[in-house]
Coordinates of C-alpha atoms and ligand atoms in Angstrom, one line a residue:
M1 CA -14.5 45.3 -2.8
D2 CA -16.5 42.3 -1.5
F3 CA -14.5 39.3 -0.1
Y4 CA -11.1 40.6 -1.3
Q5 CA -9.3 43.3 0.5
G6 CA -7.4 44.3 -2.7
N7 CA -4.1 44.3 -1.1
V8 CA -0.8 42.3 -1.2
L9 CA 1.7 42.9 1.6
R10 CA 5.2 42.5 0.2
I11 CA 8.0 42.0 2.8
D12 CA 11.7 42.2 2.1
M13 CA 13.6 40.5 4.9
S14 CA 17.0 41.7 3.5
T15 CA 16.1 45.4 4.0
C16 CA 13.5 44.9 6.7
T17 CA 10.9 46.9 4.7
A18 CA 7.4 46.3 3.7
K19 CA 5.1 47.8 1.1
V20 CA 1.5 47.3 -0.1
E21 CA 0.6 46.6 -3.7
P22 CA -2.8 46.2 -5.3
L23 CA -4.0 42.6 -5.7
N24 CA -3.9 41.6 -9.3
M25 CA -7.6 41.2 -9.9
D26 CA -7.2 39.6 -13.3
W27 CA -5.4 36.8 -11.6
A28 CA -7.9 36.7 -8.8
R29 CA -10.6 36.2 -11.4
L30 CA -8.7 33.4 -13.2
Y31 CA -7.3 31.7 -10.0
V32 CA -9.8 32.8 -7.3
G33 CA -7.4 32.6 -4.3
G34 CA -5.5 30.1 -2.2
K35 CA -3.5 27.6 -4.2
G36 CA -4.2 29.0 -7.6
L37 CA -3.5 32.7 -6.8
M38 CA -0.3 31.6 -4.9
L39 CA 0.9 29.6 -7.9
R40 CA 0.3 32.5 -10.4
Y41 CA 2.3 34.9 -8.2
L42 CA 4.9 32.2 -7.7
W43 CA 5.4 31.8 -11.5
D44 CA 6.1 35.5 -11.9
L45 CA 8.3 35.9 -8.9
T46 CA 10.7 33.0 -9.8
E47 CA 13.2 32.4 -12.6
A48 CA 13.6 28.9 -14.1
G49 CA 16.1 26.9 -12.1
M50 CA 16.1 29.3 -9.1
D51 CA 17.9 27.9 -6.1
P52 CA 15.1 27.3 -3.5
W53 CA 17.5 28.3 -0.7
S54 CA 18.1 31.7 -2.3
P55 CA 16.6 34.8 -0.7
E56 CA 14.6 35.3 -3.9
N57 CA 12.5 32.2 -3.3
P58 CA 9.2 33.7 -2.1
L59 CA 7.3 32.5 0.8
I60 CA 3.8 33.2 -0.3
V61 CA 0.9 33.1 2.3
A62 CA -2.6 33.0 0.7
P63 CA -5.9 32.6 2.3
G64 CA -9.0 31.9 0.2
P65 CA -11.6 34.6 -0.7
F66 CA -14.0 33.3 2.1
A67 CA -11.4 33.6 4.9
G68 CA -12.7 36.1 7.4
T69 CA -16.3 35.3 6.7
N70 CA -18.2 32.6 8.6
V71 CA -18.0 30.0 5.9
S72 CA -17.0 26.9 7.7
T73 CA -13.5 25.6 7.4
C74 CA -12.3 28.7 5.3
S75 CA -9.9 30.2 7.8
R76 CA -7.3 27.8 6.4
V77 CA -4.3 29.2 4.5
V78 CA -1.8 28.0 2.0
L79 CA 2.0 28.5 2.3
G80 CA 3.8 28.3 -1.0
G81 CA 7.0 28.8 -2.8
K82 CA 9.6 26.5 -4.5
S83 CA 10.0 23.6 -2.2
P84 CA 13.4 23.5 -0.5
A85 CA 12.8 19.7 0.0
N86 CA 12.6 18.8 -3.7
G87 CA 12.3 21.8 -6.0
T88 CA 8.7 21.2 -7.0
I89 CA 5.9 23.6 -6.3
L90 CA 5.3 23.9 -2.6
D91 CA 1.7 24.4 -1.4
S92 CA 1.1 23.3 2.1
Y93 CA -2.1 24.1 4.1
C94 CA -2.8 24.7 7.7
G95 CA -5.8 25.3 9.8
G96 CA -6.1 27.6 12.8
S97 CA -6.9 31.2 12.3
F98 CA -4.2 32.9 10.4
G99 CA -6.1 33.1 7.1
S100 CA -8.9 35.0 8.6
I101 CA -6.8 37.3 10.8
L102 CA -4.6 38.2 7.8
K103 CA -7.7 39.3 6.0
F104 CA -8.9 41.4 9.1
A105 CA -5.4 43.1 8.9
G106 CA -6.3 44.0 5.3
Y107 CA -4.5 41.6 3.1
D108 CA -5.3 38.9 0.6
L109 CA -1.7 37.8 0.1
L110 CA 1.5 38.0 2.0
I111 CA 4.8 37.7 0.0
V112 CA 8.1 37.4 1.9
Q113 CA 11.4 37.5 0.1
G114 CA 15.0 38.2 1.1
C115 CA 17.0 37.1 4.1
A116 CA 17.4 39.0 7.4
A117 CA 20.9 39.6 8.7
E118 CA 19.8 38.0 12.0
L119 CA 16.9 36.0 13.3
T120 CA 13.8 38.2 13.0
A121 CA 10.1 38.3 13.8
V122 CA 7.6 40.3 11.8
F123 CA 4.7 41.9 13.6
I124 CA 1.8 43.0 11.4
K125 CA -1.1 45.0 12.9
D126 CA -3.3 46.4 10.2
D127 CA -1.1 48.8 8.2
K128 CA 1.8 48.7 10.7
V129 CA 4.7 46.3 10.0
E130 CA 7.5 45.9 12.6
F131 CA 10.7 43.9 12.2
V132 CA 11.8 42.7 15.6
P133 CA 15.2 41.1 16.5
A134 CA 14.3 37.5 17.5
A135 CA 17.4 36.4 19.3
K136 CA 15.3 35.9 22.5
Y137 CA 13.1 33.4 20.6
A138 CA 16.0 31.4 19.1
G139 CA 15.7 27.7 19.8
M140 CA 12.3 28.2 21.4
L141 CA 9.7 25.4 21.1
T142 CA 6.4 26.3 19.4
A143 CA 4.1 26.4 22.4
E144 CA 6.4 28.7 24.4
L145 CA 7.1 30.8 21.4
E146 CA 3.4 31.5 20.7
E147 CA 2.9 32.5 24.4
S148 CA 5.9 34.8 24.2
L149 CA 4.7 36.4 21.0
R150 CA 1.3 37.0 22.5
A151 CA 2.9 38.6 25.6
D152 CA 5.4 40.7 23.6
F153 CA 3.1 41.8 20.7
D154 CA -0.6 41.5 21.1
P155 CA -2.8 39.1 23.1
H156 CA -5.2 38.8 20.1
M157 CA -2.5 37.9 17.5
T158 CA -2.1 34.7 15.7
S159 CA 1.2 33.6 14.1
L160 CA 3.0 31.5 11.6
S161 CA 6.2 30.3 13.3
I162 CA 9.0 27.8 13.2
G163 CA 10.5 25.6 15.9
P164 CA 14.2 24.6 16.0
A165 CA 13.8 22.3 13.0
G166 CA 13.0 25.4 10.8
E167 CA 15.9 27.3 12.3
H168 CA 18.2 24.4 11.3
K169 CA 16.6 24.3 7.9
L170 CA 15.5 20.6 8.1
L171 CA 14.1 19.6 4.7
W172 CA 10.7 18.7 6.3
A173 CA 10.5 21.4 8.9
C174 CA 6.9 22.7 9.2
V175 CA 5.3 26.0 10.1
S176 CA 2.9 26.2 13.1
N177 CA -0.2 28.2 13.6
D178 CA -2.1 28.2 16.9
Q179 CA 0.2 25.5 18.1
Y180 CA -1.4 22.4 16.7
H181 CA -2.0 23.4 13.2
K182 CA 0.9 22.8 10.8
A183 CA 1.7 23.5 7.2
G184 CA 3.6 20.2 7.2
R185 CA 4.7 19.1 3.9
G186 CA 7.5 20.2 1.6
G187 CA 9.7 22.2 3.9
T188 CA 7.7 25.4 4.6
G189 CA 9.6 25.7 7.9
A190 CA 12.9 25.4 6.1
L191 CA 11.8 28.1 3.7
M192 CA 11.1 30.4 6.7
G193 CA 14.3 29.4 8.4
S194 CA 16.3 30.2 5.2
K195 CA 15.0 33.8 5.5
N196 CA 16.0 34.1 9.2
L197 CA 12.3 34.5 9.9
K198 CA 11.3 33.0 13.2
A199 CA 7.7 34.2 13.2
I200 CA 5.1 36.3 11.5
A201 CA 2.6 37.5 14.0
V202 CA -0.6 39.3 12.8
A203 CA -3.4 41.1 14.4
G204 CA -6.2 42.8 12.5
T205 CA -9.1 45.1 13.4
G206 CA -10.8 45.2 10.0
R207 CA -13.5 43.1 8.4
V208 CA -14.5 41.4 5.2
T209 CA -17.5 42.7 3.3
V210 CA -19.7 40.2 1.4
G211 CA -22.2 42.3 -0.4
D212 CA -25.8 41.0 0.3
A213 CA -25.0 39.8 3.9
R214 CA -28.5 38.5 4.5
A215 CA -28.5 36.3 1.4
F216 CA -25.0 35.2 2.2
L217 CA -25.8 34.2 5.7
E218 CA -29.0 32.4 4.7
D219 CA -26.9 30.3 2.3
I220 CA -24.2 29.6 4.9
E221 CA -26.9 28.5 7.4
R222 CA -28.4 26.2 4.8
I223 CA -25.0 24.8 3.9
D224 CA -24.2 24.2 7.5
T225 CA -27.3 22.3 8.3
D226 CA -27.9 20.5 4.9
Y227 CA -24.4 19.9 3.7
I228 CA -21.8 20.0 6.5
L229 CA -23.4 18.5 9.6
T230 CA -24.4 15.4 7.8
D231 CA -23.5 11.7 7.8
T232 CA -21.1 12.3 4.9
N233 CA -18.9 14.6 7.0
Y234 CA -19.8 13.9 10.6
W235 CA -17.3 11.1 10.9
V236 CA -14.6 13.7 11.2
H237 CA -16.2 15.1 14.3
E238 CA -17.2 11.8 16.0
E239 CA -14.0 9.9 15.1
G240 CA -11.5 12.1 13.3
T241 CA -8.7 10.6 11.1
P242 CA -7.7 7.8 13.5
V243 CA -10.7 6.0 12.2
L244 CA -8.6 5.2 9.1
V245 CA -6.2 2.9 11.1
D246 CA -8.7 0.0 11.0
V247 CA -9.7 0.9 7.4
T248 CA -6.1 0.8 6.0
D249 CA -5.1 -2.1 8.2
G250 CA -8.1 -4.1 7.0
A251 CA -7.4 -3.3 3.4
G252 CA -3.7 -4.2 3.6
C253 CA -2.3 -0.8 2.9
Q254 CA -1.1 0.5 6.2
P255 CA 2.6 1.2 6.1
T256 CA 4.3 -1.2 8.5
R257 CA 8.0 -1.5 9.2
N258 CA 9.1 0.7 6.3
Y259 CA 6.4 -0.6 4.1
A260 CA 7.4 -4.2 4.4
S261 CA 3.8 -5.1 5.2
G262 CA 0.3 -3.5 4.8
T263 CA -1.0 -4.8 8.1
F264 CA 0.2 -4.2 11.6
A265 CA -0.3 -6.6 14.5
G266 CA -0.4 -3.7 17.0
A267 CA -3.1 -1.7 15.1
S268 CA -5.8 -2.1 17.8
H269 CA -3.5 -0.4 20.3
I270 CA -3.4 2.8 18.2
N271 CA -6.7 2.9 16.4
S272 CA -9.7 5.2 16.9
E273 CA -11.1 3.1 19.7
A274 CA -7.8 3.3 21.6
F275 CA -7.6 7.1 21.1
K276 CA -11.2 7.6 22.2
K277 CA -10.2 6.2 25.6
I278 CA -7.8 9.1 26.1
R279 CA -9.7 11.8 24.3
V280 CA -10.6 14.7 26.7
K281 CA -12.2 17.2 24.4
K282 CA -12.9 18.3 20.8
R283 CA -11.5 21.4 19.3
A284 CA -11.8 23.3 16.0
C285 CA -10.1 25.7 13.7
Y286 CA -11.4 29.3 13.7
Q287 CA -15.0 29.4 12.3
C288 CA -15.3 25.7 11.7
T289 CA -18.5 23.9 12.6
L290 CA -17.1 20.4 11.9
G291 CA -14.5 20.5 14.7
C292 CA -12.5 17.4 13.8
R293 CA -9.7 18.0 16.2
N294 CA -9.2 15.5 19.0
F295 CA -7.5 16.6 22.2
H296 CA -5.9 13.7 24.0
R297 CA -4.2 13.2 27.4
I298 CA -2.3 10.3 28.7
N299 CA 0.0 10.4 31.7
D300 CA 2.1 13.6 31.3
T301 CA 1.4 14.2 27.7
E302 CA -1.5 16.1 26.2
G303 CA -2.3 17.8 23.0
E304 CA -4.2 17.6 19.7
G305 CA -3.6 14.6 17.5
P306 CA -2.0 12.5 16.4
E307 CA -3.8 12.3 13.1
Y308 CA -3.9 9.2 11.0
E309 CA -0.8 10.0 9.0
T310 CA 1.2 10.4 12.2
I311 CA -0.2 7.1 13.6
A312 CA 0.7 5.3 10.5
L313 CA 4.2 6.7 9.8
C314 CA 5.3 7.3 13.4
G315 CA 3.5 4.2 14.7
S316 CA 3.1 1.1 12.5
N317 CA 5.8 2.1 10.0
V318 CA 8.4 2.2 12.8
G319 CA 6.9 -0.7 14.7
V320 CA 5.5 1.3 17.6
D321 CA 2.1 0.4 19.1
D322 CA 2.6 2.1 22.5
I323 CA 0.0 4.9 22.5
D324 CA 1.7 6.8 25.2
A325 CA 5.1 6.8 23.3
L326 CA 3.2 7.8 20.1
M327 CA 1.6 10.7 21.9
Q328 CA 5.0 11.8 23.2
F329 CA 6.6 11.5 19.8
N330 CA 3.7 13.5 18.2
H331 CA 4.1 16.2 20.9
L332 CA 7.8 16.5 20.3
C333 CA 7.4 16.8 16.5
D334 CA 4.8 19.6 17.2
E335 CA 7.1 21.3 19.5
Y336 CA 10.3 21.1 17.4
G337 CA 8.4 21.8 14.2
L338 CA 8.7 18.5 12.2
D339 CA 6.4 17.1 9.5
T340 CA 5.5 13.7 10.9
I341 CA 5.0 12.0 7.5
S342 CA 8.6 12.6 6.5
T343 CA 9.9 11.9 10.0
G344 CA 8.2 8.5 10.2
N345 CA 9.5 7.6 6.7
V346 CA 13.1 8.5 7.4
L347 CA 13.0 6.8 10.8
G348 CA 11.5 3.6 9.3
L349 CA 14.1 3.6 6.6
A350 CA 17.0 4.0 9.1
M351 CA 15.5 1.1 11.2
D352 CA 15.2 -1.0 8.0
L353 CA 18.8 -0.3 7.0
T354 CA 19.9 -1.3 10.5
E355 CA 17.9 -4.5 10.8
K356 CA 18.9 -5.6 7.2
G357 CA 22.6 -5.2 8.3
I358 CA 23.2 -2.5 5.7
H359 CA 24.2 0.2 8.1
D360 CA 23.9 0.3 11.9
F361 CA 22.1 3.5 13.0
G362 CA 21.4 2.0 16.4
L363 CA 17.7 2.2 15.6
H364 CA 15.3 -0.8 15.7
F365 CA 11.6 -1.2 15.0
G366 CA 9.7 -0.7 18.2
D367 CA 12.8 0.5 20.3
L368 CA 11.1 3.3 22.3
E369 CA 14.1 4.8 23.9
A370 CA 15.9 5.6 20.7
Y371 CA 12.6 6.5 19.0
L372 CA 11.8 9.3 21.5
K373 CA 15.2 11.0 21.0
I374 CA 14.6 11.3 17.2
P375 CA 12.5 14.5 16.9
E376 CA 15.1 16.6 18.8
Q377 CA 18.1 14.9 17.1
L378 CA 16.5 15.7 13.7
A379 CA 15.5 19.2 14.5
L380 CA 19.0 20.1 15.9
R381 CA 20.9 17.8 13.5
T382 CA 22.7 16.1 16.3
G383 CA 23.6 12.5 16.9
V384 CA 22.1 10.2 14.3
G385 CA 19.7 13.1 13.3
A386 CA 22.7 14.8 11.6
E387 CA 22.7 12.1 8.9
L388 CA 19.0 11.3 8.8
A389 CA 18.4 14.9 8.0
M390 CA 19.3 14.3 4.4
G391 CA 15.9 12.7 3.9
S392 CA 14.7 9.3 2.6
R393 CA 15.8 9.6 -1.1
A394 CA 19.4 10.7 -0.3
L395 CA 19.8 8.4 2.7
A396 CA 18.6 5.3 0.8
A397 CA 20.9 6.2 -2.2
K398 CA 23.9 6.8 0.1
Y399 CA 23.7 3.3 1.4
G400 CA 23.1 1.7 -2.0
H401 CA 19.5 0.8 -1.5
P402 CA 17.3 3.4 -3.3
E403 CA 14.5 0.9 -3.3
L404 CA 14.1 1.2 0.4
G405 CA 13.4 5.0 0.4
M406 CA 9.6 5.3 0.0
Q407 CA 9.3 8.6 -1.8
V408 CA 8.1 10.2 -5.0
K409 CA 10.0 13.2 -6.4
G410 CA 11.9 13.3 -3.2
L411 CA 8.9 13.7 -0.9
E412 CA 8.3 11.0 1.6
A413 CA 5.1 8.9 1.2
P414 CA 1.9 9.2 3.2
G415 CA 0.1 6.3 4.9
Y416 CA -1.6 4.5 2.0
D417 CA 0.4 1.7 0.3
P418 CA -0.7 1.4 -3.3
R419 CA -0.5 -2.4 -3.1
G420 CA -3.8 -2.2 -1.2
S421 CA -5.3 0.6 -3.3
F422 CA -4.0 0.5 -6.9
G423 CA -5.3 3.9 -7.9
M424 CA -3.0 5.6 -5.3
S425 CA -0.1 4.6 -7.7
I426 CA -1.3 7.2 -10.3
A427 CA -2.3 9.6 -7.6
Y428 CA 1.2 9.6 -6.1
A429 CA 3.1 9.6 -9.4
T430 CA 1.2 12.5 -10.8
S431 CA 1.0 14.6 -7.7
D432 CA 2.4 18.0 -8.2
R433 CA 4.5 18.1 -5.0
G434 CA 5.7 14.5 -4.8
A435 CA 4.0 11.7 -2.8
C436 CA 0.8 13.2 -1.6
H437 CA -2.7 12.0 -0.6
M438 CA -4.3 15.4 -0.8
R439 CA -4.3 15.8 -4.6
S440 CA -6.3 12.7 -5.3
F441 CA -7.6 10.0 -3.0
P442 CA -8.7 6.9 -4.8
I443 CA -8.5 4.9 -1.7
G444 CA -11.8 6.7 -0.7
V445 CA -13.7 4.8 -3.5
E446 CA -11.5 1.7 -3.6
V447 CA -11.4 0.9 0.1
V448 CA -13.6 3.2 2.1
E449 CA -16.7 3.1 -0.2
G450 CA -15.8 0.1 -2.2
S451 CA -17.4 1.5 -5.3
M452 CA -14.3 0.7 -7.4
P453 CA -12.1 -2.3 -7.1
A454 CA -9.0 -1.7 -5.1
D455 CA -6.9 -4.2 -7.1
T456 CA -7.3 -3.1 -10.6
L457 CA -5.6 -0.3 -12.5
D458 CA -7.2 0.8 -15.8
E459 CA -8.3 3.9 -17.6
S460 CA -11.2 4.4 -15.1
K461 CA -8.5 5.1 -12.4
A462 CA -6.7 7.5 -14.7
E463 CA -10.0 9.3 -15.2
F464 CA -10.8 9.3 -11.5
N465 CA -7.5 10.9 -10.7
V466 CA -7.9 13.6 -13.3
T467 CA -11.4 14.4 -12.0
F468 CA -10.3 14.4 -8.4
Q469 CA -7.2 16.5 -8.9
N470 CA -9.2 19.2 -10.8
H471 CA -11.8 19.2 -8.0
Y472 CA -9.2 19.5 -5.3
A473 CA -7.2 22.1 -7.1
F474 CA -10.3 24.2 -7.2
K475 CA -11.3 23.3 -3.7
F476 CA -7.8 24.5 -2.5
C477 CA -8.3 27.8 -4.2
G478 CA -11.4 28.2 -1.9
I479 CA -9.7 27.1 0.6
W480 CA -12.3 24.6 1.9
C481 CA -11.0 22.0 4.3
D482 CA -10.1 18.6 3.0
F483 CA -12.4 17.1 5.6
W484 CA -15.5 18.7 4.2
A485 CA -16.6 16.6 1.3
I486 CA -17.8 19.6 -0.5
D487 CA -19.1 19.2 -4.0
Y488 CA -19.5 21.6 -6.9
E489 CA -23.1 22.4 -6.1
Q490 CA -22.1 23.6 -2.6
M491 CA -19.1 25.5 -3.8
G492 CA -21.2 27.1 -6.5
M493 CA -23.6 28.3 -3.8
L494 CA -20.7 30.2 -2.3
M495 CA -19.0 31.3 -5.5
K496 CA -22.3 32.9 -6.5
H497 CA -21.8 35.5 -3.8
L498 CA -18.1 36.0 -4.8
W499 CA -18.8 36.5 -8.5
K500 CA -22.3 38.0 -8.0
R501 CA -23.8 35.5 -10.5
E502 CA -24.4 31.8 -10.9
V503 CA -21.2 29.9 -11.3
T504 CA -21.3 26.6 -13.2
E505 CA -19.6 23.3 -12.4
A506 CA -17.8 23.6 -15.8
E507 CA -16.4 27.0 -14.8
M508 CA -15.1 25.6 -11.5
T509 CA -13.7 22.5 -13.1
Q510 CA -11.9 24.6 -15.6
I511 CA -10.3 26.7 -12.9
G512 CA -9.1 23.5 -11.2
E513 CA -7.7 22.3 -14.4
R514 CA -6.0 25.6 -15.1
V515 CA -4.4 25.5 -11.6
W516 CA -3.3 21.9 -12.1
N517 CA -1.7 22.7 -15.5
L518 CA 0.1 25.7 -14.2
G519 CA 1.6 23.6 -11.4
R520 CA 2.7 21.1 -14.1
L521 CA 4.3 23.9 -16.1
F522 CA 6.2 25.0 -13.0
N523 CA 7.6 21.6 -12.3
L524 CA 8.5 21.1 -16.0
R525 CA 10.2 24.4 -15.9
E526 CA 12.2 23.3 -12.9
G527 CA 13.5 20.2 -14.7
Y528 CA 10.9 17.5 -13.7
T529 CA 9.9 15.2 -16.6
R530 CA 7.9 12.1 -17.2
A531 CA 10.8 10.1 -15.8
D532 CA 9.9 11.6 -12.4
D533 CA 6.3 10.5 -12.6
V534 CA 7.2 7.2 -11.0
I535 CA 6.7 5.4 -7.7
P536 CA 9.0 3.0 -5.8
E537 CA 9.5 -0.2 -7.7
V538 CA 8.4 -2.4 -4.7
W539 CA 4.9 -0.8 -4.9
L540 CA 4.6 -2.0 -8.5
E541 CA 6.4 -5.3 -8.4
K542 CA 6.8 -6.8 -4.9
P543 CA 3.5 -8.2 -3.5
F544 CA 2.9 -8.4 0.2
T545 CA 3.0 -11.8 1.7
D546 CA 0.4 -11.1 4.4
G547 CA -2.7 -9.0 5.0
A548 CA -5.8 -8.4 2.8
S549 CA -3.7 -7.3 -0.2
A550 CA -1.3 -10.2 -0.1
G551 CA -0.2 -11.4 -3.5
K552 CA -1.5 -8.4 -5.4
V553 CA 0.8 -6.7 -8.0
I554 CA 0.2 -3.6 -10.1
G555 CA 3.0 -4.3 -12.5
T556 CA 5.2 -1.6 -14.1
A557 CA 3.9 -2.2 -17.7
R558 CA 0.3 -1.7 -16.5
F559 CA 1.3 1.4 -14.5
N560 CA 2.9 2.9 -17.6
E561 CA -0.1 2.2 -19.8
V562 CA -2.4 3.9 -17.4
L563 CA 0.0 6.8 -17.0
D564 CA -0.2 7.2 -20.8
Q565 CA -4.0 7.3 -20.5
Y566 CA -3.8 9.8 -17.7
Y567 CA -1.6 12.1 -20.0
A568 CA -4.0 11.7 -22.9
L569 CA -7.1 12.5 -20.7
R570 CA -5.2 15.7 -19.5
G571 CA -4.4 16.8 -23.1
W572 CA -0.7 16.3 -22.5
D573 CA 1.7 14.8 -24.9
K574 CA 3.5 11.4 -24.4
D575 CA 6.1 13.2 -22.2
G576 CA 3.6 14.7 -19.9
V577 CA 3.9 18.2 -21.4
P578 CA 0.6 20.2 -21.7
T579 CA -0.1 20.9 -25.4
E580 CA -0.4 24.4 -26.8
A581 CA -4.0 23.7 -27.5
K582 CA -4.7 22.8 -23.8
L583 CA -2.9 25.8 -22.5
T584 CA -4.9 28.1 -24.8
E585 CA -8.1 26.4 -23.9
L586 CA -7.5 27.0 -20.2
G587 CA -6.5 30.6 -20.7
I588 CA -3.0 30.1 -19.2
D589 CA -0.8 33.0 -20.2
V590 CA 2.6 31.6 -19.5
R591 CA 4.7 29.2 -21.5
L592 CA 7.9 27.1 -20.9
Ligands
LIG601 S1 -12.5 20.1 9.7 FE1 -10.9 20.0 11.3 S2 -9.0 20.7 10.2 FE2 -10.8 21.2 8.9 S3 -11.1 23.3 9.4 FE3 -12.5 22.1 10.7 S4 -11.3 21.8 12.6 FE4 -9.9 22.5 11.0

């Protein structure tokens, strides 16, 4: 079979057994791979209302069909399940090499269920699966852990692993691959930790067949030169995401001091120009020609990143403009296995509660000494970290100020305040995993391009979000990297090799829409309703007093009107439930 290996590896941690099942090719045709295929399996493997901490909650690891070939950026992989952070769908992506190596080992999908009696590592080499007691790796930080796994298992292996945060089941613990690549959002590390699974190491000696290799390689070469290494994408290589610091700061939407402002006085100390001065090399995920990764060194700290989200949430949002301290903080989050978006939100909230005199956590904006202790305290749930580990929503509610917790559906917000980019309000509210900038990104047209006004919210923004979400849902079936502005024409050039025929934009759009609707059904099944498609009230009603977006207000009534329009465009009823006609049109075979 070309592109697919035809195999799903099922692992039961409770019995330490593994078996191989054939890939459901009907689902592969309907959902392609990555996000879509993961979601379809997730629906079948879970009962409504399942406790996300239960052993039955599957950790599903799914590459896209092009993983293991030399299509640029496609070694990425999605980790999915029911989110332990908030009970929505969990689909979190990481770069590195795991997706490709899993395919070389012979699998299109890895499904892990159950819970081991003790901390365990799983070693997969082609058709051999070994369960290894992992007491020696307990508490190990991610860099040392990967070195140890290589020494103990196979020098050519790659791995998904958790740091101490995952072992302690922190709600926003992440999973690491090749040290600097993280499946960050939604608690993938907590899900692994709940299974007593420290690491999955994989090595593979197989290959992926593509059919007409000459035609395939010709198209890849053409895509690389004509569509990837172009001005549209090249900013990610030359600058990387730190370039967004000046963009968001200039637009008045950079989270600053727990979103109290959209502009940060210290932005020039932590922007792209500042990071270029400490950049020592560029790096890339396996088989990626874009190579967006910036490797920095300052004093005793070196490593990849931080990316924009880390700079915004763990920099401006907590009042830190010291680039050395920010590098150290990012390094500690990498090593302990923490998502930096949630970490920066929770820390900013705790600082805000302290400075407003609501509760004294001993944390203040810009206090570097306390700041640098936070990653370890959160990961080990010690000191102030024991309480902060409850997350923004619960922490803000506990102290009687839910309006200070900047989250949607319990997931802490990324680095784009909707007051400076109104379309982000609908993007966040309708995102399938809570506050997320990787389902739709209206700030791209509202601020970066300026082709739509940033301070209006109307049906055109609803339509933009629907179109973008469908596009990205399909793109993440691929799984093409977020940083490649790939369009349907380019995806079609590759899909043609997968399906051995021309594939139209309409077909790809429909797959994206199918995936989006299946995610919506999952969240509805788990109890989410229209009442949860909301964003923090301050984003709608409280204008900034400084910066480029000062005085601008979305307004709750306007937001609700556009949410209605969004539902109508999606073919959902007034409560945000997909209609029977829409589900039938999309060929979705499950129902609430
Ligand atoms: S663009 Fe960057 S994150 Fe994306 S696959 Fe390439 S190196 Fe990895």
